[in-house]
Amino acid sequence: MPTVSVKRDLLFKALGRTYTDEEFDELCFEFGLELDEITSEKEIISKEQGDKKAEGASDVVLYKIDVPANRYDLLCLEGLVRGLQVFKERIKAPLYKRVMPNGEIQKLIITEETAKIRPYAVAAVLRNIKFTKDRYDSFIELQEKLHQNICRKRALVAIGAHDLDSLSGPFTFTAKRPSDIKFKPLSKTKEYTACELMNIYKTDNHLKHYLHIIENKPLYPVIYDSNGVVLSMPPIINGNHSKITLNTRNVFIECTGTDFTKAKIVLDIIVTMFSEYCENQFTVEAAEVVFPNGKSYTFPELAYRKEMVRADLINKKVGIRETPENLAKLLTRMCLKSEVIGDGNQIEIEIPPTRADIIHACDIVEDAAIAYGYNNIQMTLPKTYTIANQFPLNKLTELLRHDMAAAGFTEALTFALCSQEDIADKLGVDISATKAVHISNPKTAEFQVARTTLLPGLLKTIAANRKMPLPLKLFEISDIVVKDSSRGPAFFPGRCAEVFARGQSIGKLGVLHPDVITKFELTMPCSSLEINIEPFL
Amino acid sequence: MAAHAPGAGSGSGCSGAGRDTPSAPGAAMADGPVADVLLRRLEAADGGLDSAELAAELGVEHQAVVGAVKSLQALGEIIEAELRSTKRWELTAEGEEIAREGSHEARVFRSVPPEGLAQSELMRLPSGKVGFSKAMSNKWIRVDKSAADGPRVFRVVDSMEDDVQRRLQLVRGGQAEKLAEKERSELRKRKLLTEVTLKTYWVSKGSAFSTSVSKQEAELSPEMISSGSWRDRPFKPYNFSARGVLPDSGHLHPLLKVRTQFRQIFLEMGFTEMPTDNFIESSFWNFDALFQPQQHPARDQHDTFFLQDPAEALQLPMDYVHRVKRTHSQGGYGSQGYKYTWKLDEARKNLLRTHTTAASARALYRLARKKPFTPIKYFSIDRVFRNETLDATHLAEFHQIEGVVADHGLTLGHLMGVLREFFTKLGITQLRFKPAYNPYTEPSMEVFSYHQGLKKWVEVGNSGLFRPEMLLPMGLPENVSVIAWGLSLERPTMIKYGINNIRELVGHKVNLQMVYDSPLCRLDAEPGPPQTQEAA
């Protein structure tokens, strides 16, 4: 769940009132947010690096707010405030408009070389915007939040924002050999080739995580203006030339990626959030993107979609009895402008471009329920009549567990994942004979394989409890994982037997081989019985 | 499995039972020979006698005399005993050594021969460091720093008096009072002496004093019952402060005791248990069937254990797979879909299931194929796996509890009603619900309960109505809703048993004593305040 950090006083100023921490926490809860932490920059630094380093840091109160993973429209102060103000019926949801420029439309031309690496791009212009320090920080932070979440750490989409007045269109989105790309990147003072940059960023704590996306490709994506100025080398870094500052008035935004749908959503979110600060509030200047096949599209889409949902469906899914008019009002409070139409039971809902999370009527039902207040819904019991059954394997397990304990054995609970050594070498069995299931991405040796026998877990439990008085008598009834039947552990010669029940072999018992005991760092004799209980079902 | 002491069969060997129980109930009365002697001495004594002195005279542990005093006290007015505390000086272990071997400075002095000794060599002696500085300040020795082979130590006097040893020997002989206050405190500062408080009894004759105490019966025997002799015999009072002897027994694991209770609750509520006996699952059932898109972060290598062998699931229900593919990539069933290129290869990837909802999806798919539709209530409690960073509350494997109800016309209000009943059975009555986001439920709600100890609302579970994009491709009727909720088994268990680190609860490193000692699990009955009962 993404966490958005906002300055409390700035938030309250935007909300037009103040709250106590408890009141604001309550509001968040009702709306589906979580006030996760109340802190300050000073406190954060002090916690992470000690009081010394925190000296002089800002002690402005910060609210850290957890936002649901599908609500990209709440990832910045602007969006949070808008959502809460509409929810509290203090403002109406704005209508976002795409407008054509007075002069020539900005063009982004995609060349076919991008097809193999980053085939999609969308763009838009924020005209006559007015930044302040806080707005600028929020603008940068929103891009970062989007990069981390919907953009899947820039793999699916990467965002670039540029000072349009420093550039001259049309722009070209192409892909070139790394050695052929050379530019001055953000916050560097000289030009580097793409190869050099990839090397430099290997040690950059922020950027090193994105290098793998293009690192091994023959061609790197790059965007130029008509004078050959590099806007960005997505998804790694922008050029320094077109860097936006507090004084930037016109912003050119490009989103490139491998997922067209998400690129369009990301662009819509950025422009809807920050067009608030444009001279013509909530209007966004269109840009044209020409694809390699010659087709051209205008962005941002800023599409409003109409959905029709019957009032009784909402009532039936939530378990309430509200009039269609009331339901329409509830939905409107969730930024879903709604009205009753037709036979008086139909509600027409307008899905704004900020709410890409609404993909089905059930999403609309949820918003109605949130606005109604989850905790105002009458709790009722369903009349569903059913006869309960236990899963036979678990039923037998429960019976056996109790009798094992009654027989003096203590129940262990060990891990289903273990090392190859645990199930093979230590038991005197070759790994190939275990028929084990192997994990492809274990972080440590403890998670290499799924256990093929319960024995290693029990022996390790004993090894960790050597200080306990003897005898130790342990048991475990749980699942093992084998591709097909496997070989058991090594026993002491002449001191082991195979167990047969109902005509089939179900396991083995015996005194463990001293080599097995030693490999588990034990010194005392151990005997074991391991059987499959499935034949008894 | 059993690890046993060499040569000992199960049940025998050093079981250790009773090692913490010096006296079993009824056997606390030490009215043996010591008590007899005590009574006889007391008869002859003038006024009374001291328990410590008697112990010294008899050459027995003081504790044995105390036991005799207590057992005689329990018989009534035979004796009177007054608790006295006296202070005494005793030697520390180091003090004992010095009394025996001489002080460190004396030992240093003695080891310096007339021709002197290299200081470096002297310092290597056991008493070297401490003894050197003391002997220097006593002016017994001197150091010649100009010696050829480095500083050399020489005697200053021919002989000396080891006062420290002499004083300690006095104390050892019980004559500590012969030392001056200052001398004692110096020895105490050097940690050679310590003052101990001795609790002794001053014993005198009681109003019913007698040397012949009639023997009390320890236990009621079958003979006494058949002969009726129990009517005339005195019985020893029980010592109810004794800890008792724990019987040898096996023990169930606390987490699985809680699991049993949760199973019981579901069964009481009419829920049928789903099969969950497959740790290995395909990405299809674990994610795709739940309408969780293929680029979802949970499907990342960092979050999920994928299999190297067998890497791919070969058998998938292809008809259904195609409906799922269409719903993801193009939408349908009233949904816009996610509009991306859905790949079968991705769905085939085998993994260790990350949630039991994979098993619920299979169960609902089986349900959908049975016509006509019949309402169900399902539950499961089983292990799931996450390739997460491990900490005090997260392990790579944990248990999930899941409840599912499918019926016509179920509502969010029904979900809340079922949750209320379920949590009431856990002893949790104060609930509230917060809107939340889950990829496969809509509406979704997190369940919070008010924690009396923490004085705040804490999350106790997650819930919702399964999305139509998950249910309709399975073939469930359109007006059937499925409500579901889930929680972990570990968290309520840790709260119940007061365990803060999950590693102390699960895995091979747990202390078996914790398992031995874990009490009954009664989820709906909070343990009352601890009560101490005095023995009557």
Coordinates of C-alpha atoms in Angstrom, one line a residue, chain A:
Chain A
M1 CA 0.0 0.0 0.0
P2 CA 1.6 3.3 -1.0
T3 CA 2.2 5.9 1.7
V4 CA 1.8 9.6 0.9
S5 CA 3.6 12.1 3.1
V6 CA 1.9 15.5 3.3
K7 CA 2.6 18.6 5.5
R8 CA -0.2 18.7 8.0
D9 CA -0.7 22.5 8.0
L10 CA -0.6 22.7 4.2
L11 CA -3.3 19.9 4.1
F12 CA -5.5 21.7 6.6
K13 CA -5.1 25.0 4.8
A14 CA -6.2 23.2 1.5
L15 CA -9.1 21.5 3.3
G16 CA -10.2 24.9 4.7
R17 CA -10.3 23.7 8.3
T18 CA -8.2 22.1 11.0
Y19 CA -8.7 18.7 12.6
T20 CA -7.3 17.1 15.7
D21 CA -5.2 14.0 15.0
E22 CA -8.1 11.8 16.1
E23 CA -10.6 13.6 14.0
F24 CA -8.4 13.3 10.9
D25 CA -7.7 9.7 11.7
E26 CA -11.4 9.1 11.8
L27 CA -12.0 10.8 8.5
C28 CA -9.3 8.7 6.9
F29 CA -10.8 5.5 8.3
E30 CA -14.2 6.3 6.9
F31 CA -12.8 7.1 3.5
G32 CA -10.7 4.0 3.3
L33 CA -7.3 5.7 4.1
E34 CA -5.1 5.1 7.0
L35 CA -3.3 7.8 9.0
D36 CA -0.2 5.7 9.4
E37 CA 2.1 8.0 11.2
I38 CA 2.4 11.5 12.5
T39 CA 6.0 12.7 12.2
S40 CA 8.4 15.3 10.9
E41 CA 11.5 15.3 8.7
K42 CA 13.6 15.9 11.8
E43 CA 12.0 12.9 13.5
I44 CA 12.5 10.7 10.5
I45 CA 16.2 11.6 10.1
S46 CA 16.8 11.3 13.9
K47 CA 15.2 7.8 13.8
E48 CA 17.3 6.6 10.9
Q49 CA 20.6 8.4 11.4
G50 CA 20.5 9.7 15.0
D51 CA 19.8 13.0 16.7
K52 CA 23.0 14.6 15.5
K53 CA 22.2 14.4 11.8
A54 CA 18.6 15.6 12.5
E55 CA 19.8 18.9 13.9
G56 CA 18.5 21.8 11.8
A57 CA 16.1 19.5 9.9
S58 CA 12.5 20.7 9.5
D59 CA 10.1 20.0 12.3
V60 CA 7.0 20.8 10.3
V61 CA 4.4 18.1 11.1
L62 CA 4.0 15.4 8.4
Y63 CA 1.1 13.1 8.0
K64 CA 1.9 9.8 6.5
I65 CA -1.2 8.4 4.9
D66 CA -1.7 4.9 3.5
V67 CA -3.6 5.0 0.2
P68 CA -5.2 1.9 -1.4
A69 CA -3.0 0.6 -4.2
N70 CA -5.6 1.2 -6.9
R71 CA -6.3 4.9 -6.0
Y72 CA -3.7 6.7 -8.1
D73 CA -5.8 9.8 -7.8
L74 CA -5.0 10.1 -4.1
L75 CA -1.2 9.8 -4.3
C76 CA -0.5 13.6 -3.8
L77 CA -1.8 16.4 -1.6
E78 CA -3.8 17.9 -4.5
G79 CA -5.7 14.6 -5.1
L80 CA -6.2 13.8 -1.4
V81 CA -7.7 17.2 -0.8
R82 CA -9.9 17.0 -3.8
G83 CA -11.2 13.6 -2.9
L84 CA -11.9 14.5 0.8
Q85 CA -13.5 17.9 -0.1
V86 CA -15.9 16.2 -2.6
F87 CA -16.6 13.5 -0.1
K88 CA -17.5 16.1 2.5
E89 CA -19.5 17.9 -0.1
R90 CA -17.5 21.1 0.3
I91 CA -16.7 21.3 -3.4
K92 CA -17.9 19.7 -6.6
A93 CA -15.6 17.4 -8.5
P94 CA -13.8 19.4 -11.2
L95 CA -14.4 18.7 -14.9
Y96 CA -11.1 18.1 -16.6
K97 CA -10.9 19.4 -20.1
R98 CA -8.5 18.8 -23.0
V99 CA -8.0 21.9 -25.1
M100 CA -6.3 22.4 -28.4
P101 CA -3.5 25.0 -28.4
N102 CA -3.8 28.4 -30.0
G103 CA -0.8 27.8 -32.1
E104 CA 0.6 24.5 -33.4
I105 CA 0.0 21.3 -31.4
Q106 CA 3.1 19.7 -29.8
K107 CA 4.0 16.5 -31.7
L108 CA 5.9 13.4 -30.5
I109 CA 6.9 11.1 -33.3
I110 CA 7.7 7.5 -32.4
T111 CA 10.1 5.7 -34.7
E112 CA 10.0 2.0 -35.3
E113 CA 13.3 1.3 -33.5
T114 CA 11.4 1.6 -30.2
A115 CA 9.2 -1.4 -31.1
K116 CA 11.5 -3.9 -29.5
I117 CA 12.2 -2.0 -26.3
R118 CA 9.6 0.6 -25.3
P119 CA 6.9 0.8 -28.0
Y120 CA 4.4 3.2 -26.4
A121 CA 4.4 6.9 -25.7
V122 CA 1.8 9.5 -24.7
A123 CA 2.3 13.2 -24.1
A124 CA 0.5 16.4 -22.9
V125 CA 1.2 20.0 -22.1
L126 CA 0.4 21.9 -18.9
R127 CA 0.2 25.6 -20.1
N128 CA 0.7 28.6 -17.9
I129 CA 1.2 26.7 -14.7
K130 CA 2.4 28.4 -11.5
F131 CA 4.7 26.4 -9.3
T132 CA 5.6 27.2 -5.7
K133 CA 8.2 25.2 -3.7
D134 CA 5.5 23.0 -2.2
R135 CA 3.7 22.5 -5.5
Y136 CA 6.9 21.7 -7.2
D137 CA 7.9 19.1 -4.5
S138 CA 4.5 17.5 -4.8
F139 CA 4.8 17.3 -8.6
I140 CA 8.1 15.5 -8.3
E141 CA 6.8 13.3 -5.5
L142 CA 3.7 12.3 -7.4
Q143 CA 5.9 11.1 -10.3
E144 CA 7.9 9.1 -7.9
K145 CA 4.8 7.5 -6.3
L146 CA 3.4 6.6 -9.7
H147 CA 6.8 5.2 -10.8
Q148 CA 6.9 3.0 -7.7
N149 CA 3.3 1.7 -8.0
I150 CA 1.3 1.6 -11.2
C151 CA 4.5 2.0 -13.3
R152 CA 6.0 -1.1 -11.6
K153 CA 9.3 0.7 -10.8
R154 CA 9.4 2.3 -14.3
A155 CA 9.3 -1.1 -16.1
L156 CA 5.8 -0.5 -17.4
V157 CA 5.8 3.3 -17.7
A158 CA 8.3 6.0 -17.1
I159 CA 7.5 9.7 -16.8
G160 CA 9.4 12.7 -18.1
A161 CA 8.4 16.3 -17.4
H162 CA 10.2 19.2 -19.2
D163 CA 10.3 22.9 -19.5
L164 CA 8.7 23.3 -22.8
D165 CA 10.0 26.8 -23.4
S166 CA 13.6 25.4 -23.4
L167 CA 12.7 23.0 -26.2
S168 CA 11.5 23.1 -29.7
G169 CA 9.2 20.5 -31.2
P170 CA 8.4 18.3 -32.9
F171 CA 9.9 15.6 -30.6
T172 CA 11.2 12.3 -31.7
F173 CA 11.0 9.1 -29.6
T174 CA 13.5 6.7 -31.0
A175 CA 16.0 4.0 -30.0
K176 CA 19.7 4.2 -30.6
R177 CA 22.9 2.4 -29.8
P178 CA 24.1 3.4 -26.3
S179 CA 27.4 4.7 -27.6
D180 CA 25.5 7.0 -30.0
I181 CA 23.5 8.7 -27.3
K182 CA 25.3 11.6 -25.6
F183 CA 23.8 14.3 -23.4
K184 CA 24.1 16.1 -20.1
P185 CA 21.7 14.3 -17.7
L186 CA 19.9 15.9 -14.8
S187 CA 22.1 17.4 -12.1
K188 CA 25.4 16.6 -14.0
T189 CA 27.6 19.3 -15.4
K190 CA 29.0 17.6 -18.5
E191 CA 27.9 15.3 -21.3
Y192 CA 28.1 11.5 -21.1
T193 CA 27.4 8.7 -23.5
A194 CA 24.6 6.3 -22.4
C195 CA 27.3 3.7 -21.8
E196 CA 29.1 6.0 -19.4
L197 CA 25.9 6.9 -17.7
M198 CA 24.9 3.3 -17.1
N199 CA 28.3 2.8 -15.4
I200 CA 28.0 5.9 -13.3
Y201 CA 24.5 5.0 -12.2
K202 CA 25.5 1.5 -11.0
T203 CA 26.4 3.2 -7.7
D204 CA 23.5 5.6 -7.6
N205 CA 21.2 4.4 -4.8
H206 CA 18.1 5.6 -6.6
L207 CA 18.8 5.0 -10.2
K208 CA 20.6 1.6 -10.0
H209 CA 17.2 -0.2 -9.6
Y210 CA 16.1 0.8 -13.1
L211 CA 19.2 0.0 -15.1
H212 CA 18.2 -3.6 -15.7
I213 CA 15.2 -2.5 -17.7
I214 CA 17.3 -1.5 -20.7
E215 CA 20.8 -2.5 -19.7
N216 CA 21.2 -5.6 -22.0
K217 CA 19.3 -4.2 -25.0
P218 CA 21.2 -3.3 -28.2
L219 CA 19.3 0.0 -28.5
Y220 CA 18.3 2.4 -25.7
P221 CA 15.2 4.5 -25.9
V222 CA 15.7 8.3 -26.2
I223 CA 13.7 11.4 -26.9
Y224 CA 15.0 14.4 -28.9
D225 CA 13.7 17.8 -29.8
S226 CA 14.0 19.2 -33.3
N227 CA 17.4 20.6 -32.5
G228 CA 18.7 17.3 -31.3
V229 CA 18.5 18.2 -27.6
V230 CA 17.9 15.1 -25.5
L231 CA 14.7 15.3 -23.4
S232 CA 15.2 12.0 -21.7
M233 CA 16.6 8.5 -21.9
P234 CA 13.6 6.6 -20.5
P235 CA 13.2 4.9 -18.1
I236 CA 16.5 6.1 -16.6
I237 CA 17.1 9.8 -16.6
N238 CA 16.0 13.1 -18.1
G239 CA 18.3 15.6 -19.8
N240 CA 19.4 18.6 -17.8
H241 CA 18.6 21.0 -20.6
S242 CA 14.8 20.8 -20.2
K243 CA 14.8 20.5 -16.4
I244 CA 11.8 22.1 -14.8
T245 CA 12.2 24.8 -12.1
L246 CA 10.0 26.9 -9.9
N247 CA 9.9 29.4 -12.8
T248 CA 8.8 27.0 -15.4
R249 CA 5.5 28.1 -16.9
N250 CA 4.9 25.5 -19.6
V251 CA 5.4 21.8 -18.9
F252 CA 5.7 19.1 -21.6
I253 CA 5.0 15.7 -20.1
E254 CA 5.9 12.4 -21.9
C255 CA 5.2 8.9 -20.6
T256 CA 6.8 6.0 -22.4
G257 CA 6.4 2.4 -21.7
T258 CA 5.5 -1.2 -22.5
D259 CA 1.9 -1.0 -21.3
F260 CA -0.2 1.4 -23.3
T261 CA -3.2 1.4 -21.0
K262 CA -1.1 2.2 -18.0
A263 CA 0.8 4.9 -19.8
K264 CA -2.5 6.7 -20.6
I265 CA -3.7 6.3 -17.0
V266 CA -0.4 7.7 -15.6
L267 CA -0.6 10.8 -18.0
D268 CA -4.2 11.4 -17.1
I269 CA -3.4 11.3 -13.4
I270 CA -0.5 13.8 -13.6
V271 CA -2.4 16.3 -15.7
T272 CA -5.6 16.1 -13.7
M273 CA -3.8 16.6 -10.5
F274 CA -1.6 19.5 -11.5
S275 CA -3.8 21.3 -14.0
E276 CA -5.2 22.8 -10.8
Y277 CA -2.3 25.3 -10.9
C278 CA -2.8 26.2 -14.6
E279 CA -4.1 29.6 -15.5
N280 CA -7.1 27.9 -16.9
Q281 CA -7.7 25.6 -14.1
F282 CA -8.3 21.9 -14.9
T283 CA -7.6 22.4 -18.6
V284 CA -4.8 20.5 -20.3
E285 CA -3.3 21.2 -23.7
A286 CA -3.4 18.3 -26.1
A287 CA -0.3 16.8 -27.7
E288 CA -0.2 14.6 -30.7
V289 CA 1.7 11.3 -30.8
V290 CA 2.5 9.8 -34.2
F291 CA 3.0 6.0 -34.1
P292 CA 5.4 4.2 -36.5
N293 CA 2.5 3.0 -38.6
G294 CA 1.7 6.6 -39.4
K295 CA -1.5 6.7 -37.2
S296 CA -1.6 9.7 -34.9
Y297 CA -3.5 10.0 -31.6
T298 CA -4.2 13.0 -29.3
F299 CA -3.4 12.8 -25.6
P300 CA -4.3 13.1 -22.8
E301 CA -7.4 11.0 -23.3
L302 CA -9.2 12.5 -20.3
A303 CA -12.1 10.2 -21.2
Y304 CA -15.3 10.4 -19.2
R305 CA -17.2 7.1 -19.4
K306 CA -20.9 6.6 -18.6
E307 CA -22.0 3.5 -16.7
M308 CA -25.6 2.6 -16.0
V309 CA -26.4 0.7 -12.7
R310 CA -29.8 -0.1 -11.3
A311 CA -30.4 1.3 -7.9
D312 CA -31.8 -1.9 -6.6
L313 CA -28.6 -3.7 -7.6
I314 CA -26.6 -1.3 -5.3
N315 CA -29.1 -1.8 -2.5
K316 CA -29.0 -5.6 -3.0
K317 CA -25.2 -5.8 -3.0
V318 CA -24.7 -3.6 0.0
G319 CA -27.7 -4.6 2.0
I320 CA -29.3 -1.2 2.4
R321 CA -32.6 0.4 1.2
E322 CA -31.7 3.9 -0.1
T323 CA -33.7 5.8 -2.8
P324 CA -32.1 6.1 -6.2
E325 CA -31.7 9.8 -5.6
N326 CA -29.8 9.2 -2.4
L327 CA -27.6 6.6 -4.0
A328 CA -26.8 9.1 -6.8
K329 CA -25.9 11.6 -4.1
L330 CA -23.6 9.1 -2.3
L331 CA -21.8 8.3 -5.6
T332 CA -21.4 11.9 -6.5
R333 CA -19.5 12.3 -3.1
M334 CA -17.0 9.7 -4.4
C335 CA -16.2 11.9 -7.5
L336 CA -18.6 9.7 -9.5
K337 CA -21.1 12.3 -10.8
S338 CA -24.4 10.5 -10.9
E339 CA -28.1 11.1 -11.6
V340 CA -31.3 9.1 -11.7
I341 CA -32.6 8.6 -15.2
G342 CA -35.1 6.5 -17.2
D343 CA -37.7 4.6 -15.1
G344 CA -36.5 6.2 -11.9
N345 CA -34.5 3.1 -10.9
Q346 CA -31.6 3.6 -13.3
I347 CA -28.6 5.6 -12.1
E348 CA -26.3 7.0 -14.7
I349 CA -22.7 7.4 -13.4
E350 CA -20.0 9.4 -15.0
I351 CA -16.5 7.8 -14.4
P352 CA -13.9 10.6 -14.5
P353 CA -10.4 10.1 -16.0
T354 CA -9.1 10.1 -12.4
R355 CA -10.9 6.9 -11.5
A356 CA -9.2 4.2 -13.7
D357 CA -9.9 1.8 -10.8
I358 CA -13.6 1.7 -11.7
I359 CA -13.8 -1.1 -14.2
H360 CA -17.0 -2.9 -13.1
A361 CA -20.4 -2.1 -11.5
C362 CA -19.0 -3.8 -8.3
D363 CA -16.5 -0.9 -8.0
I364 CA -19.4 1.5 -8.2
V365 CA -21.3 -0.5 -5.5
E366 CA -18.3 -0.3 -3.2
D367 CA -18.1 3.5 -3.6
A368 CA -21.8 3.8 -2.7
A369 CA -21.2 1.7 0.4
I370 CA -18.2 3.8 1.4
A371 CA -20.1 7.0 1.1
Y372 CA -23.0 5.4 3.0
G373 CA -20.5 4.5 5.7
Y374 CA -19.5 0.8 6.1
N375 CA -20.3 1.1 9.8
N376 CA -23.8 2.3 9.2
I377 CA -24.7 -0.8 7.3
Q378 CA -27.1 -3.1 9.2
M379 CA -25.4 -6.4 10.0
T380 CA -27.6 -9.4 9.1
L381 CA -27.0 -13.2 9.0
P382 CA -27.5 -14.9 5.6
K383 CA -30.1 -17.7 5.7
T384 CA -27.7 -20.0 3.8
Y385 CA -28.4 -23.5 5.1
T386 CA -25.5 -26.0 4.9
I387 CA -24.3 -29.1 6.6
A388 CA -20.7 -29.0 7.6
N389 CA -18.1 -31.5 6.6
Q390 CA -14.5 -32.0 7.7
F391 CA -11.9 -32.7 5.0
P392 CA -11.2 -36.4 5.7
L393 CA -7.4 -35.9 5.8
N394 CA -7.6 -33.2 8.4
K395 CA -10.2 -35.1 10.4
L396 CA -7.8 -38.1 10.7
T397 CA -5.0 -35.7 11.5
E398 CA -6.9 -34.2 14.4
L399 CA -7.7 -37.6 15.8
L400 CA -4.1 -38.8 15.4
R401 CA -2.6 -35.7 16.9
H402 CA -4.5 -36.1 20.2
D403 CA -3.6 -39.8 20.5
M404 CA 0.0 -39.1 19.7
A405 CA 0.1 -36.5 22.5
A406 CA -1.7 -39.0 24.8
A407 CA 1.0 -41.5 24.0
G408 CA 3.5 -39.1 25.4
F409 CA 4.8 -37.4 22.2
T410 CA 5.1 -33.6 21.9
E411 CA 4.0 -31.9 18.8
A412 CA 6.5 -30.0 16.8
L413 CA 5.7 -27.4 14.1
T414 CA 8.6 -27.2 11.6
F415 CA 9.0 -25.5 8.2
A416 CA 7.9 -27.0 5.0
L417 CA 10.9 -25.4 3.2
C418 CA 14.5 -26.5 4.0
S419 CA 17.9 -26.9 2.4
Q420 CA 18.9 -29.6 0.0
E421 CA 21.4 -30.8 2.5
D422 CA 18.6 -31.3 5.1
I423 CA 16.7 -33.8 3.0
A424 CA 19.7 -35.4 1.1
D425 CA 23.3 -35.3 2.4
K426 CA 22.3 -35.3 6.1
L427 CA 20.0 -38.2 5.6
G428 CA 22.5 -40.2 3.6
V429 CA 20.4 -39.9 0.4
D430 CA 21.3 -38.5 -3.0
I431 CA 19.3 -35.3 -3.8
S432 CA 18.1 -36.9 -7.1
A433 CA 16.7 -39.8 -5.2
T434 CA 14.5 -37.5 -3.1
K435 CA 12.2 -36.4 -6.0
A436 CA 12.2 -33.1 -4.3
V437 CA 10.5 -30.0 -5.6
H438 CA 13.1 -27.2 -6.1
I439 CA 12.6 -23.5 -5.6
S440 CA 13.9 -21.2 -8.3
N441 CA 14.4 -18.0 -6.4
P442 CA 15.3 -18.8 -2.8
K443 CA 16.9 -15.9 -0.9
T444 CA 18.8 -18.3 1.4
A445 CA 19.7 -22.0 1.5
E446 CA 16.9 -22.5 4.0
F447 CA 14.4 -22.2 1.2
Q448 CA 16.0 -24.4 -1.5
V449 CA 13.4 -27.3 -1.5
A450 CA 10.1 -28.3 -0.1
R451 CA 10.6 -31.0 2.4
T452 CA 10.3 -34.6 1.3
T453 CA 10.2 -36.0 4.8
L454 CA 9.3 -34.6 8.2
L455 CA 12.4 -36.1 9.8
P456 CA 14.9 -33.3 9.3
G457 CA 12.6 -30.7 10.9
L458 CA 12.2 -33.0 14.0
L459 CA 15.9 -33.7 14.2
K460 CA 16.6 -29.9 14.0
T461 CA 14.1 -29.3 16.7
I462 CA 15.9 -31.8 19.0
A463 CA 19.2 -30.2 18.1
A464 CA 17.9 -26.8 19.1
N465 CA 16.6 -28.3 22.4
R466 CA 19.7 -30.3 23.6
K467 CA 19.4 -28.7 27.0
M468 CA 16.0 -30.3 27.6
P469 CA 15.8 -33.4 29.7
L470 CA 15.7 -36.7 27.9
P471 CA 13.9 -38.6 26.5
L472 CA 12.6 -36.2 23.9
K473 CA 9.6 -37.7 22.1
L474 CA 8.4 -35.6 19.2
F475 CA 5.9 -35.9 16.4
E476 CA 4.5 -33.9 13.6
I477 CA 1.6 -34.6 11.2
S478 CA 1.9 -32.4 8.2
D479 CA 2.3 -32.3 4.4
I480 CA 5.5 -33.2 2.5
V481 CA 6.0 -32.5 -1.2
V482 CA 7.4 -35.1 -3.6
K483 CA 7.2 -35.4 -7.4
D484 CA 6.6 -39.1 -6.9
S485 CA 7.6 -41.7 -4.3
S486 CA 11.1 -41.1 -2.9
R487 CA 13.7 -42.9 -0.8
G488 CA 13.7 -42.5 2.9
P489 CA 16.6 -41.8 5.3
A490 CA 19.4 -44.1 6.2
F491 CA 18.8 -46.4 9.2
F492 CA 21.1 -48.5 11.3
P493 CA 21.7 -51.8 9.5
G494 CA 19.4 -54.5 10.8
R495 CA 17.5 -52.0 13.0
C496 CA 14.8 -50.8 10.5
A497 CA 11.6 -52.1 9.0
E498 CA 9.2 -51.2 6.4
V499 CA 5.6 -50.6 7.6
F500 CA 2.8 -52.2 5.6
A501 CA -0.9 -51.5 6.1
R502 CA -3.8 -52.8 4.1
G503 CA -1.3 -54.5 1.8
Q504 CA 0.7 -51.5 0.9
S505 CA 3.9 -50.0 2.1
I506 CA 3.2 -46.8 4.0
G507 CA 6.6 -45.9 5.5
K508 CA 9.5 -47.0 7.6
L509 CA 10.6 -47.2 11.2
G510 CA 13.9 -47.9 12.8
V511 CA 17.0 -46.6 14.6
L512 CA 18.6 -43.8 12.7
H513 CA 22.1 -44.4 11.3
P514 CA 24.7 -42.8 13.5
D515 CA 25.9 -40.8 10.4
V516 CA 22.5 -39.2 10.2
I517 CA 22.5 -38.4 13.9
T518 CA 25.9 -36.8 13.8
K519 CA 25.1 -34.7 10.7
F520 CA 22.2 -33.1 12.7
E521 CA 24.7 -32.3 15.4
L522 CA 23.2 -34.8 17.9
T523 CA 24.9 -37.4 20.0
M524 CA 22.2 -39.6 21.4
P525 CA 20.5 -42.5 19.7
C526 CA 17.3 -41.6 17.8
S527 CA 14.6 -43.8 16.4
S528 CA 11.9 -42.7 14.0
L529 CA 8.7 -43.8 12.5
E530 CA 7.4 -41.9 9.4
I531 CA 4.3 -43.1 7.6
N532 CA 1.8 -41.8 5.0
I533 CA -1.6 -41.5 6.6
E534 CA -3.5 -41.0 3.3
P535 CA -4.1 -44.8 2.8
F536 CA -6.2 -44.7 6.0
L537 CA -8.8 -42.2 4.6

